[in-house]
Short mmCIF file of C-alpha atoms in Angstrom, two decimals:
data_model
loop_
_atom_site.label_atom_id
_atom_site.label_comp_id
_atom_site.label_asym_id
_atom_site.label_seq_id
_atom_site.Cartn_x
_atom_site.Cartn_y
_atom_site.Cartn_z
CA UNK Y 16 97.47 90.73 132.21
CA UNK Y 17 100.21 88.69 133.63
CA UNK Y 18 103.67 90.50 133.24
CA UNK Y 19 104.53 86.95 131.39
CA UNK Y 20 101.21 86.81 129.36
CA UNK Y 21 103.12 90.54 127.86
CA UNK Y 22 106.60 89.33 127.19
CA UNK Y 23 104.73 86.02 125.18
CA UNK Y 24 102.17 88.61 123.05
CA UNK Y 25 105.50 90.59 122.04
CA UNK Y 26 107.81 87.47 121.52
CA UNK Y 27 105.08 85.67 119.70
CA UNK Y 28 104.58 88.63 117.26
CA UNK Y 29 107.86 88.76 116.14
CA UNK Y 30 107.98 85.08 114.91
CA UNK Y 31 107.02 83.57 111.78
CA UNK Y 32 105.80 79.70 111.15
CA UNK Y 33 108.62 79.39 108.88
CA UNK Y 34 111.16 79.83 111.52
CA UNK Y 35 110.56 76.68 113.57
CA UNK Y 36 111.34 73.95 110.47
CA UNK Y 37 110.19 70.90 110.19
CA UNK Y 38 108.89 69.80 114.22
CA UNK Y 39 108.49 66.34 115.54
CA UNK Y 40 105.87 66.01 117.96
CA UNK Y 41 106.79 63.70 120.37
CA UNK Y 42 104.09 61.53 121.89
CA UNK Y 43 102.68 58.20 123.50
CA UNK Y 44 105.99 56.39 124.26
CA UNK Y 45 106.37 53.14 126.39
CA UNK Y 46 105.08 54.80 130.09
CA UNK Y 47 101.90 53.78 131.94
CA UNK Y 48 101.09 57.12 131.50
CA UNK Y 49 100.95 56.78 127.26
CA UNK Y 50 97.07 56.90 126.91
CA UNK Y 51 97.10 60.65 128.51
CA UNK Y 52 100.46 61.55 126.56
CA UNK Y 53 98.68 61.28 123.24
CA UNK Y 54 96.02 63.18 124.23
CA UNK Y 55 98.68 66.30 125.21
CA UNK Y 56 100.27 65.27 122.10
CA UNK Y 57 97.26 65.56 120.08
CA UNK Y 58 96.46 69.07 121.53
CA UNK Y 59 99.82 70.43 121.01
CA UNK Y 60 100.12 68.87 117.40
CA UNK Y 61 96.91 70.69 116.55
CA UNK Y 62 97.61 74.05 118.02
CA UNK Y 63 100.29 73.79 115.97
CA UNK Y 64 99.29 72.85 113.01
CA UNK Y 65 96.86 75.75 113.71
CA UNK Y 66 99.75 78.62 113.62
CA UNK Y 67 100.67 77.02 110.49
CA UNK Y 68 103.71 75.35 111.48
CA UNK Y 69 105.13 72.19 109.76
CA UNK Y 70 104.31 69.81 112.61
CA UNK Y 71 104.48 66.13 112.57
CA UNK Y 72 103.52 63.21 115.56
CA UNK Y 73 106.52 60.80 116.17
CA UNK Y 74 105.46 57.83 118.93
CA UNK Y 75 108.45 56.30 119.97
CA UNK Y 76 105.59 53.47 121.62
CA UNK Y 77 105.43 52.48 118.05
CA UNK Y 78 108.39 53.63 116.07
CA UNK Y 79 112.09 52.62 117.00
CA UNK Y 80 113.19 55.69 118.58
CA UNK Y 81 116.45 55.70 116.03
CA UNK Y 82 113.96 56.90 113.54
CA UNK Y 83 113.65 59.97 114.68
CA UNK Y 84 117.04 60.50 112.89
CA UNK Y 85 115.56 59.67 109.72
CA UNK Y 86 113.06 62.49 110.26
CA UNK Y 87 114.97 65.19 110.44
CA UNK Y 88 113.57 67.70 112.69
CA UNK Y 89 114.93 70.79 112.69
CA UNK Y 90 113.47 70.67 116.64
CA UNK Y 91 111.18 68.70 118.99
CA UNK Y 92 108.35 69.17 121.31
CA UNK Y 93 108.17 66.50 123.80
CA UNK Y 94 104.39 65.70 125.17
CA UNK Y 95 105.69 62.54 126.38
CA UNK Y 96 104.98 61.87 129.95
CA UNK Y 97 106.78 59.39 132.29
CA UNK Y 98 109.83 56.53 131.83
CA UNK Y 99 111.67 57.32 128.84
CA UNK Y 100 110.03 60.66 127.90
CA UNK Y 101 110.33 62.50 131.03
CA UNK Y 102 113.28 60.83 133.01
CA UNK Y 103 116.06 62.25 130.40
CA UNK Y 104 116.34 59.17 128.28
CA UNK Y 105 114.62 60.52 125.14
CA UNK Y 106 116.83 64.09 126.04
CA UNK Y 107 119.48 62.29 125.35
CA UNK Y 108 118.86 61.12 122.85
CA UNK Y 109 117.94 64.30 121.24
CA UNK Y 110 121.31 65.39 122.46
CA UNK Y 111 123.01 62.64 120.44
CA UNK Y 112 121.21 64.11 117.37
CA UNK Y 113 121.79 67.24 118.01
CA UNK Y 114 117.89 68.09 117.85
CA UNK Y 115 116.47 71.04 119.73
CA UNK Y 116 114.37 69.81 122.21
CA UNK Y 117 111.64 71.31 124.48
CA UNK Y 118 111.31 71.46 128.36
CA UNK Y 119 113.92 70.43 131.09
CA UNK Y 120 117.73 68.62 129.85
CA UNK Y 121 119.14 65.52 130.75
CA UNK Y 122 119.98 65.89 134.16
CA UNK Y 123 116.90 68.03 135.47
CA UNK Y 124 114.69 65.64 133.95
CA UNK Y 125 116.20 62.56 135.34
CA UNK Y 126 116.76 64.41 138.67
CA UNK Y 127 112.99 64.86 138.99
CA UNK Y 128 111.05 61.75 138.03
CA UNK Y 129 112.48 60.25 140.70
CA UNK Y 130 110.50 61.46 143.77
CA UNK Y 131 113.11 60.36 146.47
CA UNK Y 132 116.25 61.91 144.80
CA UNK Y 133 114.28 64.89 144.26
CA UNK Y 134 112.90 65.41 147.52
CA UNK Y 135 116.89 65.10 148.88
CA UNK Y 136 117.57 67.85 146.71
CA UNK Y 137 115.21 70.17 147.84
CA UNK Y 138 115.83 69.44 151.42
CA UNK Y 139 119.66 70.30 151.05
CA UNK Y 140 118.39 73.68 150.14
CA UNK Y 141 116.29 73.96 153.32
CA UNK Y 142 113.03 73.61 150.77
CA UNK Y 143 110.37 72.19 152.75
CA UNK Y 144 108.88 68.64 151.71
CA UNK Y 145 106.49 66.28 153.36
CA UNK Y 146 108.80 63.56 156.16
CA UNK Y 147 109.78 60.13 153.90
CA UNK Y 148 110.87 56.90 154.17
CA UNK Y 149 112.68 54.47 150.92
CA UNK Y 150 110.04 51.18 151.64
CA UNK Y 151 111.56 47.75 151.02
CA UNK Y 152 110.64 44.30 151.09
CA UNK Y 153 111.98 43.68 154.72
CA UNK Y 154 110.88 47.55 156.04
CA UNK Y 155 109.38 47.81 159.40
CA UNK Y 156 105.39 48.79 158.93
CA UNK Y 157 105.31 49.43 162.72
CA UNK Y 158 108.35 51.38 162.57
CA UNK Y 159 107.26 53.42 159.63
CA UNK Y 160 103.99 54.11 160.77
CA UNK Y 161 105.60 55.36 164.18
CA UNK Y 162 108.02 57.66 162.27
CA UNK Y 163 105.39 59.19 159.28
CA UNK Y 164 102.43 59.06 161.47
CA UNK Y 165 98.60 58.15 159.87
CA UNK Y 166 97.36 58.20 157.70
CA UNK Y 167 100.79 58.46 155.39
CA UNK Y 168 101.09 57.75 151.07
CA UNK Y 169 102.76 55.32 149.35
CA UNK Y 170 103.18 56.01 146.13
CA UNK Y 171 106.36 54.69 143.60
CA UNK Y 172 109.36 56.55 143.11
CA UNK Y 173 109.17 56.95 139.52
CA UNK Y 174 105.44 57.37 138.17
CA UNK Y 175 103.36 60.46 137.98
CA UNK Y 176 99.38 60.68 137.40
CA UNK Y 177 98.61 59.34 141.07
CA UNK Y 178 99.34 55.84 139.14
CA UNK Y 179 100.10 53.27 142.38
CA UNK Y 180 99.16 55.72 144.74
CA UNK Y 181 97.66 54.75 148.05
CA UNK Y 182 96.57 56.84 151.53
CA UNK Y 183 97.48 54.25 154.22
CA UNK Y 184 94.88 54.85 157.08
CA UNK Y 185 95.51 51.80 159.17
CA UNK Y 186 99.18 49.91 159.77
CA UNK Y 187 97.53 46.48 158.19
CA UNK Y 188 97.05 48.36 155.04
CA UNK Y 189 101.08 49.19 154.38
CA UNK Y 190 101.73 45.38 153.22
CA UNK Y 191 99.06 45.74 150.43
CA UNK Y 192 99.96 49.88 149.84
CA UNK Y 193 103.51 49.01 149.48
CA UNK Y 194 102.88 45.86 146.83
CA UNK Y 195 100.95 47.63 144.45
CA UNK Y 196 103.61 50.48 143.67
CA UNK Y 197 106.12 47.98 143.57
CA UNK Y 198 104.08 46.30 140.73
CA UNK Y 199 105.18 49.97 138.95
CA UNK Y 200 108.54 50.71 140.51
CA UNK Y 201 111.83 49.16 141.80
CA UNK Y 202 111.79 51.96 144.07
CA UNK Y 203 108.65 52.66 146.75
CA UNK Y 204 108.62 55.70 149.09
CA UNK Y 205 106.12 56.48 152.24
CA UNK Y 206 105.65 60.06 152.98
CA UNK Y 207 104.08 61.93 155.92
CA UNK Y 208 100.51 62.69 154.72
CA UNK Y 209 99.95 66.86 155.12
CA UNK Y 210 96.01 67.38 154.80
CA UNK Y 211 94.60 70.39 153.52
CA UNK Y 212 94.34 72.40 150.57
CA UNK Y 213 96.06 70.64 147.08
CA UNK Y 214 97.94 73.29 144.69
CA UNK Y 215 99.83 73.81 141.57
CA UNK Y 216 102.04 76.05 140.37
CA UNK Y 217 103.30 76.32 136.81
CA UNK Y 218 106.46 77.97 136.05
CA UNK Y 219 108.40 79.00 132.89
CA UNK Y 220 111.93 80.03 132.03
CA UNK Y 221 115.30 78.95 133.51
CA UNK Y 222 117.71 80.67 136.27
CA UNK Y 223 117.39 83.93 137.29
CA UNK Y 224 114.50 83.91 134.56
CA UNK Y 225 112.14 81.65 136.00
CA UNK Y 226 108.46 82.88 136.95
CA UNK Y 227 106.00 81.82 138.55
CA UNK Y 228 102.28 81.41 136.83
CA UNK Y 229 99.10 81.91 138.47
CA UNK Y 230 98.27 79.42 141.31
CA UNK Y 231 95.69 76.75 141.18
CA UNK Y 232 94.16 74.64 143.90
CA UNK Y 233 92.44 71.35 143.08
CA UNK Y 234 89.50 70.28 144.80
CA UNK Y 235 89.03 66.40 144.50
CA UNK Y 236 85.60 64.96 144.93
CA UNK Y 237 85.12 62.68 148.14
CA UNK Y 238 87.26 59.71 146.28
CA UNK Y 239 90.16 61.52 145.74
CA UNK Y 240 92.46 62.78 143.02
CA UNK Y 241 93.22 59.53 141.62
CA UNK Y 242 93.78 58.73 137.56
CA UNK Y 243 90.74 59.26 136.47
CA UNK Y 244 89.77 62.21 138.46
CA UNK Y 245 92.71 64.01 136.50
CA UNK Y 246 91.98 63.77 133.45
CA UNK Y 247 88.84 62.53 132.48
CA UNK Y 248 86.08 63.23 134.94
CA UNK Y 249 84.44 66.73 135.46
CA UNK Y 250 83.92 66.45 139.21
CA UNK Y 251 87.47 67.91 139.89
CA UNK Y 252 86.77 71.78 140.91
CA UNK Y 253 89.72 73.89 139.70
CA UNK Y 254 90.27 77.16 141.12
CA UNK Y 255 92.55 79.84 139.22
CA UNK Y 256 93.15 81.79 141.19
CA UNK Y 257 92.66 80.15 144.27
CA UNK Y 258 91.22 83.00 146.14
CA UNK Y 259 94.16 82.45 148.97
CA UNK Y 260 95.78 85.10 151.09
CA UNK Y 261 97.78 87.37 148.64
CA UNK Y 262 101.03 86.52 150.79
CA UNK Y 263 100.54 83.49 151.39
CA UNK Y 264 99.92 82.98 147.26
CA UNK Y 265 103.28 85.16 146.77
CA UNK Y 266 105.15 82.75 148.96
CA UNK Y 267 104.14 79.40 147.58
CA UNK Y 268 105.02 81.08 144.24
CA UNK Y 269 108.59 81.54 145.31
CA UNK Y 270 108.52 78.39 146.59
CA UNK Y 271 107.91 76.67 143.67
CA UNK Y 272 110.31 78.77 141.56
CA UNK Y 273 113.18 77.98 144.21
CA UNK Y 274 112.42 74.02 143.50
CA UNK Y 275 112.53 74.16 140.17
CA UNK Y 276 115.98 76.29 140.24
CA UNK Y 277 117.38 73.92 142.70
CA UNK Y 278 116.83 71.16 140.59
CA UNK Y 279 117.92 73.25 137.30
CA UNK Y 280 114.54 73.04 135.11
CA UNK Y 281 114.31 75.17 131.84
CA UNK Y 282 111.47 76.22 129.85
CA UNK Y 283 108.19 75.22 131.71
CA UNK Y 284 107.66 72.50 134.91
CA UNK Y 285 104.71 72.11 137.74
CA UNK Y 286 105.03 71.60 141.80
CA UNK Y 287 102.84 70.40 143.21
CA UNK Y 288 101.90 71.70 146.77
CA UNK Y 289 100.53 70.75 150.04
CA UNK Y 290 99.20 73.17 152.55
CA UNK Y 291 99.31 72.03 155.95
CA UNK Y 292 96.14 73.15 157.55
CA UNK Y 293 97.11 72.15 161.07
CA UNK Y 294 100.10 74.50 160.67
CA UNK Y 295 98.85 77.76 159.21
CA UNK Y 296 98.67 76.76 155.83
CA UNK Y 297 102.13 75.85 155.63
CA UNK Y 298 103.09 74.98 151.98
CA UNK Y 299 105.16 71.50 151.46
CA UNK Y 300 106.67 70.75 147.78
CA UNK Y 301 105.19 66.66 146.54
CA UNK Y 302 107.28 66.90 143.74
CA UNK Y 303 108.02 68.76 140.06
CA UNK Y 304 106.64 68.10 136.68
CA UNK Y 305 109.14 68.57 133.82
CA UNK Y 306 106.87 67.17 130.98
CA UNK Y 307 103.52 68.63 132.25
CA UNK Y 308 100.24 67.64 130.83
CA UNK Y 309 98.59 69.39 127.85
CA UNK Y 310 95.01 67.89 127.79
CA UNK Y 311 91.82 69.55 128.09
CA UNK Y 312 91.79 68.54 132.03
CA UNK Y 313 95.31 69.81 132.06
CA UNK Y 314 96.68 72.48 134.65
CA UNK Y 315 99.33 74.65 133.26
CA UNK Y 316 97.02 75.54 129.59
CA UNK Y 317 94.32 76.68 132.80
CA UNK Y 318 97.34 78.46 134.62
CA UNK Y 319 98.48 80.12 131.14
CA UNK Y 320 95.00 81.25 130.36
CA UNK Y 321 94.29 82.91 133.45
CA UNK Y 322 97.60 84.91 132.53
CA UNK Y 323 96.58 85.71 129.29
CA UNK Y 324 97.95 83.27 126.86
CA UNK Y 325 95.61 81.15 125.07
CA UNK Y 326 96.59 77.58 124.70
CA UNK Y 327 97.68 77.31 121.08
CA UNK Y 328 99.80 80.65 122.15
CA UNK Y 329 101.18 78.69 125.00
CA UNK Y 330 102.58 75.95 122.86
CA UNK Y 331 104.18 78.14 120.44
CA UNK Y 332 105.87 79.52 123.28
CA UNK Y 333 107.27 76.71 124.78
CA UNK Y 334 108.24 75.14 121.33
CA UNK Y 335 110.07 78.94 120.54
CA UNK Y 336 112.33 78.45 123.23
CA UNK Y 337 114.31 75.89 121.14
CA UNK Y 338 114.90 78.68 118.70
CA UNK Y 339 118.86 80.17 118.48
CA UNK Y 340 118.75 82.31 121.34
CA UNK Y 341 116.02 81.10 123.26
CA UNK Y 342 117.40 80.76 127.13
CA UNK Y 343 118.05 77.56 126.71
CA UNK Y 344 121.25 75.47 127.62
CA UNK Y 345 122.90 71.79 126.84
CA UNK Y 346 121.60 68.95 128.23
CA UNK Y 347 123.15 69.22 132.04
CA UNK Y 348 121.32 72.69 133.77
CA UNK Y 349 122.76 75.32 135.69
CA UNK Y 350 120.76 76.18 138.35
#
């Protein structure tokens, strides 16, 4: 078993149901991701309930957010994925209320749903990520093709789930690449496209703390990994573990831990990884997950399995790092 998949057995088995209060489940919200966050939601809520633990859904689609005063949570798991779930706003929030709130702070959040502050971070600490360019209205397609090469990605700024992505293959096709994500996001980026094998890597804790969990490469079918290939059709291949070189597996593990400290994520988070085929399998960082999904389809439950912690397990977990002495910190991270 994963070293981790021991220290979760041994913390789990000195908890009782009792000790987590009364917990808000929050899920759905106002995102374009919404549909998939109350299926995590749904999953986590029923795990749960499962252990026997007083949990309760909260949408904040549907419900003023202000109610979650009224509620009174003695602490929060957040399944919401997205604006105003995963960008810090609803941490906040929680912050305000003085609620004990799962995954990543206020800061760390907000630092990593947006994909172009993000990838400045990690290239101040020498981390390497894919070439990019900030598209506008009045950018150069000529020049920007020159610069990232082709085929390149658009994608927005701000939205996860492959939602406005596009592979640019031709120059003509920027224009059309570059209006769809804006239909999503004030912000657009381009990056440099690295082809070869997609990865994942889940990791848990904060600081010093932080591990990596077992690798997993996704194989899209011919169409790509769009939307609906994520989450809701079966001809995704998932391998855990990918069956990589050891070292190389070792090093995109630190990898990933080293983005997540150097943007100052707590609790659990996902990078996402390209390996460069032309260069040796070199690993770039796409960007980091701070709300990750909890479906049936989704990555870290698979990555968590393979290390020995069963998904219902997994969530108690996460939600027992909210408890009084749980590494956990306020709302702005050290890293």
């Amino acid at each position: 078993m994963h070293s981790w998949g021991h220290q979760v057995a041994t913390q789990l088995a000195q908890l009782s149901p009792k000790q987590f209060g009364r917990v808000g489940v929050l899920m759905g919200g106002r995102s374009a991701e919404r549909e998939i966050s109350l299926l995590s939601g749904q999953g986590v809520l029923n795990a749960l309930l499962e252990k026997g633990i007083d949990a309760h859904a909260f949408d904040p689609g549907v419900r003023s957010p202000v109610e979650i005063a009224n509620e009174q949570f003695d602490r929060v798991f957040i399944a919401l994925h997205g604006r105003y779930g995963e960008d810090g706003t609803i941490q906040g929030l929680l912050e305000l209320l003085n609620i004990p709130y799962t995954g990543s702070g206020i800061l760390a959040s907000a630092l990593s749903i947006d994909k172009v502050v993000t990838k400045q971070i990690w290239l101040s600490h020498q981390l390497p990520t894919p070439r990019y360019e900030v598209l506008t209205d009045d950018s150069n397609w000529d020049r920007v093709a020159h610069h990232l090469g082709l085929p390149l990605i658009v994608k927005p700024a701000h939205e996860g789930s492959s939602l406005g992505l596009s592979k640019v293959r031709r120059i003509e096709e920027l224009p059309a690449a570059y209006e769809l994500a804006a239909k999503l996001d004030r912000r657009v980026l381009a990056e440099a496209c690295i082809v070869g094998p997609e990865l994942t890597c889940p990791i848990v804790g904060q600081g010093a703390t932080a591990q990596a969990l077992p690798l997993i490469q996704i194989i899209p079918p011919e169409a790509g990994y769009d939307f609906h290939h994520k989450y809701f059709s079966d001809e995704t291949q998932y391998r855990c573990p990918p069956g990589l070189d050891p070292e190389l597996e070792r090093q995109i593990q630190e990898l990933a831990v080293s983005a997540y400290r150097a943007l100052g994520c707590r609790m659990w988070g996902r990078a996402d990884v390209m390996l460069d085929a032309a260069n040796q399998n070199k690993p770039y960082l796409l960007e980091m997950n701070t709300s990750p999904g909890m479906t049936s389809h989704s990555l870290v439950p698979m990555a968590a399995k393979a290390a020995g912690v069963p998904y219902a397990d997994l969530v108690v977990w996460i939600l027992s790092q909210t408890l009084e002495g749980a590494p956990s910190s306020p709302g702005v991270d050290p890293s």
